[in-house]
Coordinates of C-alpha atoms in Angstrom, one line a residue:
Chain A
X491 CA 2.0 -28.0 22.1
X492 CA 1.9 -26.9 18.5
X493 CA 5.3 -26.0 17.1
X494 CA 5.1 -22.5 15.8
X495 CA 7.6 -21.6 13.1
X496 CA 7.3 -18.0 12.2
X497 CA 9.3 -18.5 9.0
X498 CA 6.4 -20.6 7.7
X499 CA 3.8 -18.0 8.6
X500 CA 5.1 -15.6 6.0
X501 CA 1.7 -13.8 5.6
X502 CA 1.2 -13.4 9.3
X503 CA 1.2 -9.6 9.1
X504 CA -1.4 -9.4 6.3
X505 CA -3.6 -12.1 8.0
X506 CA -3.4 -10.5 11.3
X507 CA -4.4 -7.2 9.9
X508 CA -7.4 -8.6 8.1
X509 CA -8.6 -10.8 11.0
X510 CA -8.3 -8.3 13.7
X511 CA -10.4 -5.8 11.7
X512 CA -13.2 -8.4 11.7
X513 CA -12.6 -9.5 8.2
X514 CA -13.5 -13.1 7.3
X515 CA -10.8 -14.7 5.1
X516 CA -12.4 -17.1 2.6
X517 CA -11.4 -18.8 -0.6
X518 CA -11.7 -15.6 -2.5
X519 CA -8.5 -14.3 -0.8
X520 CA -6.5 -17.1 -2.4
X521 CA -3.0 -16.4 -1.1
X522 CA -4.1 -15.8 2.5
X523 CA -6.6 -18.6 2.5
X524 CA -4.0 -21.1 1.1
X525 CA -1.5 -20.3 3.8
X526 CA -4.1 -20.2 6.6
X527 CA -5.5 -23.5 5.3
X528 CA -2.1 -25.1 5.3
X529 CA -0.8 -23.8 8.6
X530 CA -4.1 -23.5 10.5
X531 CA -2.8 -25.2 13.5
X532 CA 0.1 -22.9 13.9
X533 CA -2.0 -19.9 13.3
X534 CA -4.6 -21.1 15.8
X535 CA -1.9 -21.6 18.4
X536 CA -0.4 -18.2 17.8
X537 CA -3.7 -16.4 18.0
X538 CA -4.8 -18.5 21.1
X539 CA -1.6 -17.3 22.8
X540 CA -2.8 -13.8 22.2
X541 CA -6.2 -14.5 23.7
X542 CA -8.2 -14.9 20.5
X543 CA -10.0 -17.9 19.1
X544 CA -9.3 -18.5 15.5
X545 CA -12.3 -20.3 14.0
X546 CA -12.1 -22.3 10.8
X547 CA -15.4 -23.1 9.3
X548 CA -15.6 -26.2 7.1
X549 CA -17.6 -24.2 4.5
X550 CA -14.4 -22.4 3.6
X551 CA -13.7 -19.4 5.8
X552 CA -11.6 -18.3 8.8
X553 CA -12.4 -15.6 11.4
X554 CA -11.6 -14.4 14.9
X555 CA -14.4 -15.3 17.2
X556 CA -15.7 -12.2 19.0
X557 CA -18.3 -12.7 21.7
X558 CA -19.6 -9.2 21.9
X559 CA -19.5 -6.7 19.1
X560 CA -18.8 -3.0 19.3
X561 CA -22.1 -1.0 19.1
X562 CA -21.4 0.2 15.5
X563 CA -20.3 -3.3 14.4
X564 CA -23.5 -4.7 16.0
X565 CA -25.6 -2.5 13.9
X566 CA -23.8 -3.3 10.8
X567 CA -24.1 -7.0 11.6
X568 CA -27.8 -6.6 12.1
X569 CA -28.1 -4.9 8.7
X570 CA -26.3 -7.8 7.1
X571 CA -28.6 -10.3 8.7
X572 CA -31.7 -8.4 7.7
X573 CA -30.5 -8.1 4.1
X574 CA -29.6 -11.8 3.9
X575 CA -32.9 -12.9 5.3
X576 CA -34.8 -10.7 2.9
X577 CA -32.7 -12.2 0.1
X578 CA -33.6 -15.7 1.1
X579 CA -37.3 -14.8 1.2
X580 CA -37.0 -13.1 -2.2
X581 CA -35.3 -16.0 -3.9
X582 CA -37.7 -18.5 -2.3
X583 CA -40.6 -16.4 -3.6
X584 CA -39.1 -16.7 -7.0
X585 CA -39.1 -20.5 -6.8
X586 CA -35.3 -20.7 -6.6
X587 CA -33.4 -22.8 -4.2
X588 CA -32.6 -20.0 -1.8
X589 CA -29.2 -21.3 -0.7
X590 CA -28.0 -21.9 -4.2
X591 CA -29.3 -18.6 -5.4
X592 CA -27.9 -16.7 -2.4
X593 CA -24.3 -17.7 -3.3
X594 CA -24.7 -17.9 -7.2
X595 CA -26.7 -14.8 -8.2
X596 CA -25.2 -11.4 -8.6
X597 CA -27.1 -8.8 -6.6
X598 CA -27.2 -5.6 -8.7
X599 CA -28.5 -2.2 -8.0
X600 CA -32.0 -2.8 -9.6
X601 CA -32.4 -5.9 -7.4
X602 CA -31.4 -3.8 -4.4
X603 CA -33.9 -1.1 -5.3
X604 CA -36.7 -3.6 -5.6
X605 CA -35.7 -5.2 -2.2
X606 CA -35.8 -1.9 -0.5
X607 CA -39.2 -1.0 -2.1
X608 CA -40.8 -4.3 -1.1
X609 CA -39.5 -4.3 2.4
X610 CA -39.7 -0.6 3.3
X611 CA -40.8 -1.2 6.8
X612 CA -37.8 -3.4 7.6
X613 CA -35.2 -1.2 5.9
X614 CA -36.5 1.9 7.5
X615 CA -35.6 0.6 10.8
X616 CA -31.9 0.5 9.7
X617 CA -32.2 3.9 8.0
X618 CA -31.9 2.5 4.6
X619 CA -34.1 4.3 2.2
X620 CA -33.0 3.4 -1.2
X621 CA -31.2 0.9 -3.3
X622 CA -28.0 3.0 -3.2
X623 CA -28.2 3.3 0.6
X624 CA -28.4 -0.5 0.7
X625 CA -25.4 -0.7 -1.6
X626 CA -23.3 1.7 0.4
X627 CA -24.3 0.8 3.9
X628 CA -24.6 -2.9 3.5
X629 CA -22.9 -4.4 0.5
X630 CA -19.9 -2.2 0.5
X631 CA -19.4 -3.0 4.2
X632 CA -19.9 -6.7 3.4
X633 CA -17.0 -6.5 1.0
X634 CA -14.9 -4.8 3.6
X635 CA -15.6 -7.7 6.0
X636 CA -15.2 -10.4 3.5
X637 CA -18.9 -11.5 3.5
X638 CA -19.4 -10.4 -0.1
X639 CA -17.2 -9.6 -3.1
X640 CA -17.8 -7.0 -5.7
X641 CA -18.4 -8.3 -9.3
X642 CA -18.9 -6.6 -12.6
X643 CA -22.7 -6.7 -12.2
X644 CA -22.9 -6.0 -8.5
X645 CA -22.1 -8.1 -5.5
X646 CA -21.9 -11.8 -4.8
X647 CA -22.3 -13.2 -1.3
X648 CA -19.3 -15.4 0.0
X649 CA -19.1 -18.3 2.3
X650 CA -18.9 -16.3 5.5
X651 CA -22.6 -15.4 4.9
X652 CA -23.4 -18.9 6.3
X653 CA -22.8 -17.5 9.7
X654 CA -26.0 -15.5 9.2
X655 CA -27.9 -18.6 8.0
X656 CA -26.7 -20.5 11.1
X657 CA -27.9 -17.5 13.2
X658 CA -31.3 -17.6 11.5
X659 CA -31.8 -21.2 12.6
X660 CA -30.7 -20.3 16.1
X661 CA -33.3 -17.6 16.3
X662 CA -36.0 -20.1 15.7
X663 CA -34.6 -22.6 18.1
X664 CA -34.8 -19.8 20.7
X665 CA -38.3 -18.9 19.6
X666 CA -39.5 -22.5 20.0
X667 CA -37.9 -22.7 23.4
X668 CA -39.7 -19.6 24.6
X669 CA -42.9 -20.8 23.0
X670 CA -42.7 -24.1 24.8
X671 CA -41.8 -22.7 28.2
X672 CA -45.2 -21.2 29.2
X673 CA -46.9 -24.5 28.3
Chain B
X418 CA -46.8 -58.2 -40.4
X419 CA -44.0 -55.8 -41.0
X420 CA -40.5 -57.5 -41.2
X421 CA -38.5 -56.6 -38.0
X422 CA -35.4 -56.0 -40.0
X423 CA -37.2 -53.2 -41.9
X424 CA -38.3 -51.6 -38.7
X425 CA -34.8 -51.9 -37.3
X426 CA -33.2 -50.3 -40.3
X427 CA -35.8 -47.6 -40.2
X428 CA -35.1 -46.9 -36.6
X429 CA -31.4 -46.6 -37.6
X430 CA -32.2 -44.2 -40.5
X431 CA -34.6 -42.0 -38.4
X432 CA -32.8 -42.2 -35.2
X433 CA -32.1 -38.4 -35.0
X434 CA -35.8 -37.8 -35.5
X435 CA -36.9 -40.4 -33.0
X436 CA -34.4 -39.1 -30.4
X437 CA -36.0 -35.6 -30.6
X438 CA -39.6 -37.0 -30.5
X439 CA -38.9 -39.1 -27.5
X440 CA -37.1 -36.3 -25.6
X441 CA -39.4 -33.5 -26.6
X442 CA -42.8 -35.1 -26.3
X443 CA -42.0 -37.7 -23.6
X444 CA -44.7 -40.2 -24.6
X445 CA -47.4 -37.6 -25.3
X446 CA -48.9 -37.0 -28.7
X447 CA -47.8 -34.7 -31.5
X448 CA -49.1 -33.5 -34.9
X449 CA -48.1 -34.6 -38.3
X450 CA -46.8 -31.0 -38.8
X451 CA -44.5 -31.3 -35.8
X452 CA -42.8 -34.3 -37.3
X453 CA -42.4 -32.5 -40.7
X454 CA -40.9 -29.5 -38.9
X455 CA -38.3 -31.5 -37.1
X456 CA -37.3 -33.4 -40.3
X457 CA -37.1 -30.0 -42.1
X458 CA -34.9 -28.7 -39.4
X459 CA -32.6 -31.6 -39.4
X460 CA -32.4 -32.0 -43.2
X461 CA -33.0 -28.5 -44.6
X462 CA -32.2 -29.6 -48.2
X463 CA -35.2 -32.0 -48.4
X464 CA -38.2 -30.7 -50.4
X465 CA -41.6 -30.5 -48.7
X466 CA -42.8 -33.4 -50.9
X467 CA -40.0 -35.6 -49.7
X468 CA -40.5 -34.6 -46.1
X469 CA -44.2 -35.7 -46.4
X470 CA -43.1 -39.0 -47.9
X471 CA -40.7 -39.6 -45.0
X472 CA -43.3 -39.1 -42.4
X473 CA -45.6 -41.3 -44.3
X474 CA -43.0 -44.0 -44.4
X475 CA -42.8 -44.0 -40.6
X476 CA -46.5 -44.3 -40.4
X477 CA -46.6 -47.3 -42.7
X478 CA -43.9 -49.1 -40.7
X479 CA -46.0 -48.3 -37.6
X480 CA -43.1 -46.6 -35.8
X481 CA -45.4 -43.6 -35.5
X482 CA -49.1 -44.4 -35.1
X483 CA -52.2 -42.2 -35.2
X484 CA -54.1 -41.7 -31.9
X485 CA -57.5 -43.2 -31.9
X486 CA -60.2 -40.8 -33.1
X487 CA -57.8 -38.0 -33.5
X488 CA -55.4 -36.5 -36.1
X489 CA -52.7 -36.5 -33.6
X490 CA -49.8 -39.1 -33.7
X491 CA -47.8 -40.9 -31.1
X492 CA -44.7 -43.2 -31.1
X493 CA -45.6 -46.8 -31.1
X494 CA -45.3 -47.8 -27.4
X495 CA -42.9 -50.7 -28.0
X496 CA -40.6 -48.5 -30.0
X497 CA -40.9 -45.6 -27.5
X498 CA -40.0 -48.0 -24.6
X499 CA -37.0 -49.3 -26.6
X500 CA -35.8 -45.7 -27.4
X501 CA -36.2 -44.6 -23.9
X502 CA -34.2 -47.6 -22.7
X503 CA -31.5 -46.7 -25.2
X504 CA -31.5 -43.0 -24.3
X505 CA -31.8 -43.8 -20.6
X506 CA -34.8 -41.4 -20.4
X507 CA -36.8 -43.7 -18.3
X508 CA -39.7 -42.6 -16.1
X509 CA -40.1 -44.1 -12.7
X510 CA -42.4 -47.0 -12.6
X511 CA -44.8 -47.9 -9.8
X512 CA -43.7 -50.0 -7.0
X513 CA -46.8 -52.1 -7.5
X514 CA -45.5 -53.3 -10.8
X515 CA -42.5 -55.1 -9.2
X516 CA -44.7 -56.2 -6.3
X517 CA -47.3 -57.8 -8.6
X518 CA -44.6 -59.6 -10.5
X519 CA -43.1 -61.0 -7.3
X520 CA -46.5 -62.2 -6.2
X521 CA -47.0 -63.8 -9.5
X522 CA -43.6 -65.5 -9.1
X523 CA -44.7 -67.0 -5.9
X524 CA -47.9 -68.3 -7.5
X525 CA -46.2 -69.8 -10.5
X526 CA -43.5 -71.2 -8.2
X527 CA -46.1 -73.1 -6.3
X528 CA -47.6 -74.5 -9.5
X529 CA -44.2 -75.5 -10.7
X530 CA -43.6 -77.3 -7.4
X531 CA -46.8 -79.2 -7.6
X532 CA -46.2 -80.1 -11.2
X533 CA -42.7 -81.4 -10.4
X534 CA -43.9 -83.5 -7.5
X535 CA -46.6 -85.0 -9.6
X536 CA -44.1 -85.8 -12.4
X537 CA -45.8 -83.6 -14.9
X538 CA -42.8 -82.8 -17.1
X539 CA -44.6 -80.5 -19.5
X540 CA -46.1 -78.3 -16.7
X541 CA -42.8 -78.2 -14.9
X542 CA -41.0 -76.9 -18.0
X543 CA -43.7 -74.4 -18.9
X544 CA -43.9 -72.9 -15.4
X545 CA -40.1 -72.7 -15.1
X546 CA -40.1 -70.7 -18.4
X547 CA -42.7 -68.3 -17.1
X548 CA -40.8 -67.8 -13.9
X549 CA -37.7 -67.1 -15.9
X550 CA -39.5 -64.5 -17.9
X551 CA -40.9 -62.9 -14.7
X552 CA -37.4 -62.8 -13.1
X553 CA -36.0 -61.0 -16.2
X554 CA -38.8 -58.6 -16.2
X555 CA -38.2 -57.8 -12.5
X556 CA -34.5 -57.2 -13.0
X557 CA -35.3 -55.0 -16.0
X558 CA -37.7 -53.0 -13.9
X559 CA -35.2 -52.5 -11.1
X560 CA -32.6 -51.1 -13.5
X561 CA -35.2 -49.1 -15.4
X562 CA -36.3 -47.5 -12.1
X563 CA -32.8 -46.9 -11.0
X564 CA -32.1 -45.0 -14.3
X565 CA -35.3 -43.1 -13.8
X566 CA -34.2 -41.9 -10.4
X567 CA -30.8 -40.9 -11.6
X568 CA -32.6 -38.8 -14.2
X569 CA -34.8 -37.4 -11.6
X570 CA -31.9 -36.3 -9.5
X571 CA -30.1 -34.8 -12.5
X572 CA -33.2 -32.8 -13.2
X573 CA -33.7 -31.7 -9.7
X574 CA -30.1 -30.7 -9.4
X575 CA -29.6 -28.8 -12.6
X576 CA -30.4 -25.1 -12.3
X577 CA -31.5 -24.4 -15.8
X578 CA -34.8 -26.3 -15.4
X579 CA -37.6 -23.8 -15.2
X580 CA -39.4 -26.0 -12.8
X581 CA -40.0 -24.3 -9.5
X582 CA -38.3 -25.5 -6.3
X583 CA -41.5 -27.0 -4.9
X584 CA -42.2 -28.9 -8.1
X585 CA -38.6 -30.0 -8.7
X586 CA -38.5 -31.6 -5.2
X587 CA -42.0 -33.0 -5.5
X588 CA -40.7 -35.5 -7.9
X589 CA -37.9 -36.4 -5.6
X590 CA -40.1 -36.8 -2.5
X591 CA -42.6 -38.8 -4.4
X592 CA -39.9 -41.0 -5.7
X593 CA -38.6 -41.6 -2.3
X594 CA -41.9 -42.0 -0.5
X595 CA -43.7 -44.1 -3.1
X596 CA -40.9 -46.1 -4.6
X597 CA -37.7 -46.3 -2.5
X598 CA -39.1 -46.5 1.0
X599 CA -41.7 -49.2 0.4
X600 CA -39.3 -51.1 -1.8
X601 CA -36.6 -51.1 0.8
X602 CA -38.9 -52.4 3.5
X603 CA -40.0 -55.2 1.1
X604 CA -36.4 -56.1 0.1
X605 CA -35.2 -55.9 3.7
X606 CA -34.5 -58.9 5.8
X607 CA -38.0 -60.2 6.9
X608 CA -39.7 -58.2 4.3
X609 CA -42.3 -59.4 1.8
X610 CA -39.8 -60.1 -1.0
X611 CA -37.4 -62.0 1.2
X612 CA -40.0 -64.3 2.4
X613 CA -41.2 -64.9 -1.1
X614 CA -37.7 -65.6 -2.5
X615 CA -36.9 -67.9 0.5
X616 CA -40.0 -69.9 -0.2
X617 CA -39.4 -70.2 -3.9
X618 CA -35.8 -71.1 -3.3
X619 CA -36.8 -73.8 -0.9
X620 CA -39.3 -75.2 -3.4
X621 CA -36.7 -75.3 -6.2
X622 CA -34.2 -76.9 -4.0
X623 CA -36.6 -79.5 -2.9
X624 CA -37.6 -80.1 -6.5
X625 CA -33.9 -80.5 -7.5
X626 CA -33.4 -83.0 -4.7
X627 CA -36.5 -84.9 -5.8
X628 CA -35.3 -85.0 -9.5
X629 CA -31.9 -86.2 -8.4
X630 CA -33.4 -88.9 -6.3
X631 CA -35.8 -90.1 -9.0
X632 CA -33.3 -89.6 -11.8
X633 CA -36.0 -88.2 -14.1
X634 CA -36.1 -84.8 -16.0
X635 CA -32.5 -84.1 -16.4
X636 CA -33.1 -81.3 -18.8
X637 CA -35.5 -79.6 -16.3
X638 CA -33.0 -80.0 -13.5
X639 CA -30.5 -77.7 -15.3
X640 CA -33.2 -75.2 -16.0
X641 CA -34.2 -75.2 -12.3
X642 CA -30.7 -74.7 -11.2
X643 CA -30.3 -71.7 -13.6
X644 CA -33.6 -70.3 -12.3
X645 CA -32.4 -70.6 -8.7
X646 CA -29.2 -68.7 -9.5
X647 CA -31.1 -66.1 -11.4
X648 CA -33.5 -65.4 -8.5
X649 CA -30.6 -65.0 -6.1
X650 CA -29.0 -62.6 -8.5
X651 CA -32.2 -60.7 -9.0
X652 CA -32.5 -60.3 -5.2
X653 CA -29.0 -58.9 -5.0
X654 CA -29.5 -56.6 -8.1
X655 CA -32.7 -55.3 -6.5
X656 CA -31.0 -54.5 -3.2
X657 CA -28.0 -52.9 -4.9
X658 CA -30.2 -50.8 -7.2
X659 CA -32.4 -49.7 -4.3
X660 CA -29.5 -48.7 -2.1
X661 CA -27.9 -46.8 -4.9
X662 CA -31.1 -44.9 -5.6
X663 CA -31.7 -44.2 -1.9
X664 CA -28.1 -42.9 -1.7
X665 CA -28.6 -40.3 -4.3
X666 CA -32.1 -39.3 -3.4
X667 CA -31.4 -38.8 0.3
X668 CA -29.1 -35.8 0.1
X669 CA -31.7 -34.0 -2.1
X670 CA -34.4 -34.9 0.4
X671 CA -32.2 -33.4 3.1
X672 CA -31.6 -30.3 1.0
X673 CA -35.3 -29.8 0.5
X674 CA -36.0 -30.2 4.2
X675 CA -33.3 -27.7 5.0
X676 CA -34.5 -25.3 2.4
X677 CA -38.1 -25.3 3.5
X678 CA -37.1 -24.9 7.0
X679 CA -34.9 -22.1 6.1
X680 CA -37.5 -20.2 4.0
X681 CA -40.1 -20.7 6.7
X682 CA -37.7 -19.4 9.3
X683 CA -36.7 -16.5 7.2
X684 CA -40.3 -15.5 6.7
X685 CA -41.0 -16.1 10.4
X686 CA -38.1 -13.9 11.6
X687 CA -38.9 -11.1 9.1
X688 CA -42.4 -10.9 10.3
X689 CA -41.2 -10.8 13.9
X690 CA -38.8 -7.9 12.9
X691 CA -41.7 -6.1 11.4
X692 CA -43.6 -6.2 14.7
X693 CA -40.9 -6.0 17.3
X694 CA -38.0 -4.2 15.5
X695 CA -34.6 -5.3 14.3
X696 CA -32.8 -4.9 17.5
X697 CA -35.2 -6.8 19.7
X698 CA -35.3 -9.7 17.4
X699 CA -31.8 -10.0 16.1
X700 CA -30.0 -8.4 18.9
X701 CA -28.0 -11.1 20.4
X702 CA -28.1 -13.6 17.6
X703 CA -26.2 -12.0 14.7
X704 CA -22.6 -12.9 14.6
X705 CA -20.2 -10.4 16.2
X706 CA -17.4 -9.2 14.0
X707 CA -15.1 -7.2 16.1
X708 CA -15.1 -7.0 19.8
X709 CA -14.2 -3.8 21.7
X710 CA -10.9 -5.2 23.1
X711 CA -10.0 -6.4 19.6
X712 CA -10.6 -2.9 18.3
X713 CA -9.0 -0.9 21.1
X714 CA -6.1 -2.7 22.6
X715 CA -4.1 -4.1 19.9
X716 CA -1.8 -1.3 18.8
X717 CA -0.5 -1.3 15.3
X718 CA 0.3 -4.3 13.2
X719 CA 4.1 -4.0 13.6
X720 CA 3.9 -4.1 17.4
X721 CA 1.6 -7.0 17.1
X722 CA 4.0 -9.0 15.0
X723 CA 6.9 -8.1 17.2
X724 CA 4.8 -9.2 20.2
X725 CA 3.9 -12.4 18.6
X726 CA 7.4 -13.1 17.6
X727 CA 8.6 -12.5 21.2
X728 CA 5.8 -14.8 22.5
X729 CA 6.9 -17.4 20.0
X730 CA 10.6 -17.2 21.0
X731 CA 9.6 -17.4 24.6
X732 CA 7.7 -20.6 24.0
X733 CA 10.1 -22.1 21.6
X734 CA 13.8 -21.4 22.2
X735 CA 14.9 -22.6 25.5
X736 CA 18.2 -21.1 26.4
X737 CA 20.7 -23.8 27.5
X738 CA 23.7 -22.7 29.6
X739 CA 27.0 -23.7 28.1
X740 CA 28.9 -26.5 29.7
X741 CA 31.6 -24.8 31.9
X742 CA 34.2 -27.4 30.9
X743 CA 34.0 -26.5 27.3
X744 CA 34.6 -22.8 27.3
X745 CA 38.1 -21.2 27.6
X746 CA 38.8 -19.7 30.9
X747 CA 38.8 -15.9 30.9
X748 CA 42.3 -14.6 31.0
X749 CA 43.0 -11.2 32.5
X750 CA 44.8 -8.8 30.1
X751 CA 48.5 -8.4 30.9
X752 CA 48.7 -4.8 29.8
X753 CA 51.3 -3.0 31.9
X754 CA 50.5 0.3 33.6
X755 CA 50.6 3.0 30.9
X756 CA 52.6 5.4 33.0
X757 CA 55.4 2.9 33.4
X758 CA 55.4 2.3 29.6
X759 CA 55.6 6.0 29.0
X760 CA 58.4 6.5 31.5
X761 CA 60.3 3.6 30.0
X762 CA 59.9 5.1 26.5
X763 CA 61.1 8.5 27.7
X764 CA 64.1 6.9 29.3
X765 CA 65.1 5.2 26.1
X766 CA 64.3 7.6 23.4
X767 CA 65.7 10.9 24.7
X768 CA 65.2 13.5 21.9
X769 CA 65.7 11.4 18.8
X770 CA 62.5 10.0 17.4
X771 CA 62.1 6.3 17.8
X772 CA 59.6 3.8 16.2
X773 CA 56.9 3.3 18.7
X774 CA 56.2 -0.2 17.4
X775 CA 59.9 -1.2 17.6
X776 CA 60.1 0.1 21.1
X777 CA 57.0 -1.9 22.2
X778 CA 58.2 -4.9 20.4
X779 CA 61.6 -4.8 22.2
X780 CA 60.4 -4.0 25.7
X781 CA 57.0 -5.9 25.8
X782 CA 57.4 -8.7 23.4
X783 CA 55.4 -11.0 25.7
X784 CA 52.2 -9.1 25.1
X785 CA 49.3 -10.2 23.0
X786 CA 48.8 -8.4 19.6
X787 CA 45.7 -6.5 20.7
X788 CA 47.4 -5.4 24.0
X789 CA 50.4 -4.2 22.1
X790 CA 48.3 -2.3 19.7
X791 CA 46.4 -0.7 22.6
X792 CA 49.6 0.6 24.0
X793 CA 50.8 1.7 20.6
X794 CA 47.7 3.9 20.1
X795 CA 47.9 5.2 23.6
X796 CA 51.5 6.3 23.0
X797 CA 50.7 7.8 19.7
X798 CA 47.9 10.0 21.0
X799 CA 49.9 11.1 24.1
X800 CA 50.5 14.9 23.9
X801 CA 53.8 14.4 25.6
X802 CA 55.2 12.7 22.5
X803 CA 55.9 14.3 19.2
X804 CA 54.7 12.1 16.5
X805 CA 55.8 11.6 13.0
X806 CA 54.2 9.3 10.6
X807 CA 56.2 7.3 7.9
X808 CA 55.1 8.1 4.4
X809 CA 55.5 4.5 3.2
X810 CA 53.4 1.7 4.6
X811 CA 55.4 -1.0 6.2
X812 CA 54.7 -4.6 7.2
X813 CA 55.3 -5.2 10.9
X814 CA 55.2 -8.5 12.6
X815 CA 54.4 -9.4 16.2
X816 CA 54.4 -13.1 17.1
X817 CA 52.3 -14.7 14.3
X818 CA 50.3 -11.5 13.5
X819 CA 51.3 -9.1 10.7
X820 CA 50.2 -5.4 10.5
X821 CA 50.4 -3.1 7.6
X822 CA 50.6 0.5 8.7
X823 CA 52.4 3.8 8.3
X824 CA 54.4 3.4 11.6
X825 CA 54.7 6.2 14.0
X826 CA 58.0 7.5 15.2
X827 CA 57.8 9.4 18.5
X828 CA 60.2 11.8 20.3
X829 CA 59.8 13.5 23.7
X830 CA 58.0 16.7 23.4
X831 CA 60.5 19.1 25.1
X832 CA 57.6 21.3 26.5
X833 CA 56.0 18.5 28.3
X834 CA 58.9 16.6 29.7
X835 CA 57.8 15.1 33.0

């Protein structure tokens, strides 16, 4: 059994507060991340004792696994997913490497406006009607959950966004499966 | 013929210009004016006349040559190759080049073998020299192509290139499919190259044995031995260079594969969302952030930490019972009954005040200090005793303990006499 020494987990309170609220701790939260990274086994054991699964992703983030979301969080998460997929398409259309661009390029209000304009049908479903809606309802929430960080120009996606990219690949696996089944 | 030394010194003098020409035009043509502009940029103090003369000088030395039937210029191919080699700006050659050279090597090897066995010294030496030349060329090509692939990768990786993703990766894929993969199969055990080299090596070894047996052509024997080593070395260089190239190209190829897959899937999912709605398509797939129990049942952070600490202690600190032999036995207090003490005090002190402490010390000297003090305060707070307190503090001793206090003197309260 992992030895848990609370004196070493000096940031437990802050880490717990963030993780339980659904926040993803990544390298941008330097202090918390460093301690989590160093004491990950102890933290994992501690949260496991509380009935949570602490997940550390090799791409540089930590979160509490939740198997079903609250309804409001589910909607938020879907809006994140849609925005990220639209961004991937947008960057690919511009001839950029979508993954690199996704994590390297600032997303400013004018880009948000053009995204909403070009994908009106999609954003309408989430009741996002303008660039500032997108900013408020999606990107600000992303910041609150650690998926993005605010920069001078706008927002920059962070490593936790990889969860959505993984999910994207899963959707297609599922699609292929259902497509194969009737045959 | 232009003396080579002059060409070399001109290359030395005009190196900044040549570097720009090679990098900017990459073996394509350029105009007289282009060259003039570059010189002007690099040496702004030169007059136009002088610049014109400089370009002319390069033309005379045939470092720059005019294109046939055109006013455009190009860098002499030999010079351009040399510059590219120096700048490591090589372009990937065709696999066919190396393959053709290897085939030629086999042919020349066969000829040399025949010449050796028919004791034709001149032919033997000539063919050995040709083979040596081919081997050097092949090694050069391997290294050249390796450099070219490194450049390709650099280019594909760097973000500032304005090349689109598809184009950038096209070069990588082409390099991989048209050069690396076929080359690797050829170099591989059992591949074309391996069999060629094995055959050549066998022939050379046989020739050397023959020469040793007959004792002829000592000079040629050394040449053949060198050739054999060089071929072996070439084979190893080729293998190493190809593996290196494959190692750096593979990740890029993976990246491309992943990116195209990702883009395709993003487009696919978005089109499904357009038709079926966000909830239907994304519903169960998107990551969940905060589950209901996580949100509802946790209480505040302090409770949480306390709970965790408790859990932690429960797991960690096992309470071990002390060894019964090691602890002092519990001794019952010997405090005498208070009423008896009071009665005794009354009997002794009558009406004159008496020091409480002195009384206890005299009568109950066997008591522990805390027991004595207990009785002292009990007497002092008894309403049946009139208490006077000394103005000066005194140091009193009982056994090895010392007390500093304003001692009480007590007399029987006449109203409350029992």
